[in-house]
Tab-separated table of C-alpha atoms and ligand atoms in Angstrom:
chain	number	residue	atom	x	y	z
F	60	MET	CA	0.000	0.000	0.000
F	61	LYS	CA	1.411	3.377	-1.031
F	62	ILE	CA	1.088	5.865	1.813
F	63	ALA	CA	1.648	9.619	1.421
F	64	ILE	CA	1.715	12.469	3.897
F	65	CYS	CA	0.375	15.953	3.106
F	66	PRO	CA	2.008	18.049	5.830
F	67	GLY	CA	1.403	21.683	6.685
F	68	SER	CA	0.381	24.229	9.270
F	69	PHE	CA	-3.160	24.481	7.794
F	70	ASP	CA	-3.807	27.667	9.773
F	71	PRO	CA	-6.501	27.528	8.412
F	72	VAL	CA	-6.994	25.068	5.534
F	73	THR	CA	-7.636	26.813	2.180
F	74	MET	CA	-9.053	25.771	-1.220
F	75	GLY	CA	-5.420	25.449	-2.337
F	76	HIS	CA	-4.676	22.840	0.354
F	77	LEU	CA	-7.910	20.969	-0.413
F	78	ASP	CA	-7.039	20.735	-4.087
F	79	ILE	CA	-3.633	19.205	-3.272
F	80	ILE	CA	-5.178	16.746	-0.757
F	81	GLN	CA	-7.808	15.634	-3.304
F	82	ARG	CA	-5.203	15.128	-6.022
F	83	ALA	CA	-2.910	13.223	-3.609
F	84	ALA	CA	-5.845	10.939	-2.733
F	85	LYS	CA	-6.110	10.011	-6.434
F	86	MET	CA	-2.408	9.135	-6.601
F	87	PHE	CA	-1.928	7.160	-3.366
F	88	ASP	CA	-3.769	4.364	-1.531
F	89	HIS	CA	-3.787	6.230	1.767
F	90	VAL	CA	-3.172	9.913	2.523
F	91	ILE	CA	-2.288	11.187	5.970
F	92	VAL	CA	-2.918	14.917	6.304
F	93	ALA	CA	-0.516	15.898	9.076
F	94	VAL	CA	-1.185	19.139	10.899
F	95	MET	CA	2.273	20.037	12.147
F	96	VAL	CA	4.203	22.679	14.006
F	97	ASN	CA	6.142	25.179	11.919
F	98	PRO	CA	8.481	26.750	14.487
F	99	SER	CA	8.730	29.960	12.445
F	100	LYS	CA	4.961	30.651	12.557
F	101	ARG	CA	2.623	31.700	15.362
F	102	PRO	CA	-0.698	30.010	14.534
F	103	SER	CA	-4.105	31.647	15.018
F	104	PHE	CA	-5.786	28.278	15.603
F	105	THR	CA	-4.680	25.532	18.015
F	106	LEU	CA	-3.592	22.171	16.632
F	107	GLU	CA	-6.951	20.667	17.701
F	108	GLU	CA	-8.901	23.481	16.011
F	109	ARG	CA	-6.932	23.106	12.780
F	110	ILE	CA	-7.622	19.351	12.782
F	111	ASP	CA	-11.324	20.030	13.336
F	112	LEU	CA	-11.481	22.586	10.467
F	113	LEU	CA	-9.700	20.148	8.140
F	114	THR	CA	-11.973	17.262	9.127
F	115	ARG	CA	-15.068	19.301	8.310
F	116	ALA	CA	-13.571	20.621	5.063
F	117	THR	CA	-12.655	17.197	3.651
F	118	THR	CA	-15.930	15.297	3.960
F	119	ASP	CA	-16.077	14.874	0.165
F	120	VAL	CA	-12.752	12.989	0.014
F	121	GLU	CA	-13.158	9.199	0.256
F	122	ALA	CA	-13.064	8.669	4.049
F	123	ALA	CA	-11.259	5.323	3.924
F	124	LYS	CA	-8.345	6.936	2.099
F	125	LEU	CA	-7.905	9.933	4.300
F	126	GLU	CA	-6.631	10.359	7.829
F	127	ILE	CA	-6.158	13.678	9.591
F	128	VAL	CA	-3.667	13.784	12.427
F	129	GLY	CA	-1.725	16.284	14.515
F	130	PHE	CA	1.988	15.758	15.119
F	131	ASP	CA	4.473	17.857	17.038
F	132	GLY	CA	7.816	16.476	15.900
F	133	LEU	CA	9.979	15.883	12.848
F	134	LEU	CA	8.149	15.064	9.641
F	135	ALA	CA	10.884	12.625	8.546
F	136	ASP	CA	10.442	10.638	11.795
F	137	TYR	CA	6.664	10.627	11.519
F	138	ALA	CA	6.882	9.348	7.927
F	139	LYS	CA	9.124	6.480	9.083
F	140	GLN	CA	6.759	5.682	11.949
F	141	ARG	CA	3.776	5.516	9.540
F	142	HIS	CA	5.620	3.711	6.705
F	143	ALA	CA	4.885	6.603	4.350
F	144	THR	CA	7.017	6.706	1.215
F	145	ALA	CA	6.093	10.187	-0.014
F	146	ILE	CA	5.448	13.714	1.147
F	147	VAL	CA	3.049	15.566	-1.150
F	148	LYS	CA	3.224	19.362	-1.234
F	149	GLY	CA	1.748	22.051	-3.435
F	150	LEU	CA	4.084	24.427	-5.199
F	151	ARG	CA	2.690	27.848	-6.004
F	152	ALA	CA	5.228	30.288	-7.326
F	153	VAL	CA	8.994	30.512	-7.669
F	154	SER	CA	8.988	32.176	-4.245
F	155	ASP	CA	7.966	28.852	-2.640
F	156	PHE	CA	10.711	26.936	-4.340
F	157	GLU	CA	13.805	27.694	-2.271
F	158	TYR	CA	12.111	26.944	1.049
F	159	GLU	CA	10.398	23.801	-0.240
F	160	PHE	CA	13.611	22.577	-1.885
F	161	GLN	CA	15.491	23.045	1.401
F	162	MET	CA	12.844	21.073	3.312
F	163	ALA	CA	12.735	18.303	0.693
F	164	LEU	CA	16.527	17.858	0.778
F	165	THR	CA	16.604	17.914	4.592
F	166	ASN	CA	13.816	15.356	4.846
F	167	LYS	CA	15.609	13.130	2.315
F	168	LYS	CA	18.796	13.318	4.393
F	169	LEU	CA	16.901	12.460	7.603
F	170	ASN	CA	14.890	9.684	5.960
F	171	PRO	CA	16.460	8.431	2.699
F	172	ASP	CA	13.429	6.248	1.894
F	173	LEU	CA	11.175	9.294	1.689
F	174	GLU	CA	10.433	11.144	-1.574
F	175	THR	CA	8.938	14.624	-1.797
F	176	VAL	CA	6.414	15.017	-4.616
F	177	PHE	CA	5.474	18.543	-5.679
F	178	LEU	CA	2.133	19.176	-7.359
F	179	THR	CA	1.816	22.448	-9.214
F	180	THR	CA	-1.006	24.479	-7.813
F	181	ARG	CA	-4.029	25.301	-9.958
F	182	ALA	CA	-3.729	28.729	-11.567
F	183	GLU	CA	-6.652	30.061	-9.501
F	184	ASN	CA	-4.824	29.156	-6.265
F	185	MET	CA	-1.429	30.574	-7.266
F	186	TYR	CA	-1.705	33.566	-4.961
F	187	LEU	CA	-3.657	31.900	-2.169
F	188	SER	CA	-2.232	31.313	1.314
F	189	SER	CA	-3.563	30.927	4.849
F	190	SER	CA	-2.052	34.290	5.795
F	191	ILE	CA	-3.855	36.051	2.930
F	192	VAL	CA	-7.145	34.468	4.061
F	193	LYS	CA	-6.505	35.582	7.654
F	194	GLN	CA	-5.770	39.121	6.556
F	195	ILE	CA	-8.999	39.336	4.527
F	196	ALA	CA	-11.033	37.888	7.428
F	197	GLN	CA	-9.439	40.310	9.902
F	198	PHE	CA	-10.767	43.235	7.922
F	199	ASP	CA	-14.199	41.685	7.430
F	200	GLY	CA	-13.584	40.852	3.757
F	201	ASP	CA	-15.208	38.114	1.689
F	202	ILE	CA	-13.322	34.804	2.076
F	203	SER	CA	-15.872	32.698	0.202
F	204	ASN	CA	-13.586	32.059	-2.798
F	205	PHE	CA	-10.712	30.952	-0.620
F	206	VAL	CA	-11.994	28.571	2.073
F	207	PRO	CA	-14.919	26.095	2.116
F	208	GLU	CA	-18.212	27.520	3.317
F	209	CYS	CA	-18.538	25.115	6.264
F	210	ILE	CA	-15.631	26.815	8.060
F	211	HIS	CA	-16.277	30.484	7.144
F	212	ASP	CA	-17.886	31.326	10.479
F	213	ASP	CA	-15.106	29.759	12.525
F	214	ILE	CA	-12.513	31.855	10.709
F	215	ARG	CA	-14.493	35.070	10.854
F	216	GLU	CA	-15.373	34.624	14.541
F	217	ARG	CA	-11.725	34.085	15.449
F	218	LEU	CA	-10.175	36.794	13.310
F	219	CYS	CA	-12.630	39.521	12.373
F	220	LYS	CA	-11.887	42.574	14.474
F	221	GLY	CA	-14.527	44.794	12.871
F	222	VAL	CA	-13.521	47.654	10.607
F	223	LYS	CA	-13.519	51.244	11.750
F	224	GLY	CA	-15.945	53.344	9.718
F	225	LYS	CA	-18.062	50.352	8.612
H	325	PNS	O1	2.290	24.953	5.843
H	325	PNS	P1	3.738	25.162	6.216
H	325	PNS	O2	3.862	26.053	7.450
H	325	PNS	O3	4.575	25.653	5.069
H	325	PNS	O4	4.301	23.706	6.604
H	325	PNS	C1	5.614	23.555	7.057
H	325	PNS	C2	5.744	22.256	7.868
H	325	PNS	C3	4.789	22.267	9.064
H	325	PNS	C4	5.435	21.068	6.961
H	325	PNS	C5	7.230	22.181	8.351
H	325	PNS	O5	7.528	23.279	9.175
H	325	PNS	C6	7.514	20.876	9.095
H	325	PNS	O6	7.765	19.866	8.464
H	325	PNS	N1	7.467	20.938	10.441
H	325	PNS	C7	7.732	19.788	11.255
H	325	PNS	C8	9.156	19.866	11.832
H	325	PNS	C9	10.170	19.379	10.824
H	325	PNS	O7	10.175	18.248	10.397
H	325	PNS	N2	11.048	20.301	10.417
H	325	PNS	C10	12.110	20.029	9.474
H	325	PNS	C11	11.632	20.152	8.061
H	325	PNS	S1	12.992	20.426	7.068
């Protein structure tokens, strides 16, 4: 059985992440979506909240194929522990490349049996990121094109500060 991991902060999950998860589920027998800790980010949602948002946002992906977990440790170790042979990540623009390349090479060094597979993002998600979504929500903007409807309220309730003059 070919097992892949889709890792990320998912703070919160966006349409871009969902597209990559759905495509990974077509390529592998089992996909573990791992909500992880990125030490260089300060998340707006707790690990448990991010898992809950992802669970509700992925109900249309074949349940038997998909597993959503939280893990606070090294991705290379977790992959070994779960017998995963691939990490699947989305690649948006050239600006992602250097960072992703560095992580892929480091993970390969830590776990030589692990491959990193990059899927090119869909054109409509090229510019999309969790931080962009959070910024729009903070200023009471419309996030409906960027995150699934079932989690709109959670994001707005957490982040919307109200806009002066509105
Ligand atoms: O969505 P992000 O923040 O770009 O995802 C980055 C993430 C969480 C996948 C990365 O920071 C990670 O793998 N964290 C776990 C710790 C780890 O293994 N670090 C070394 C990677 S080179």
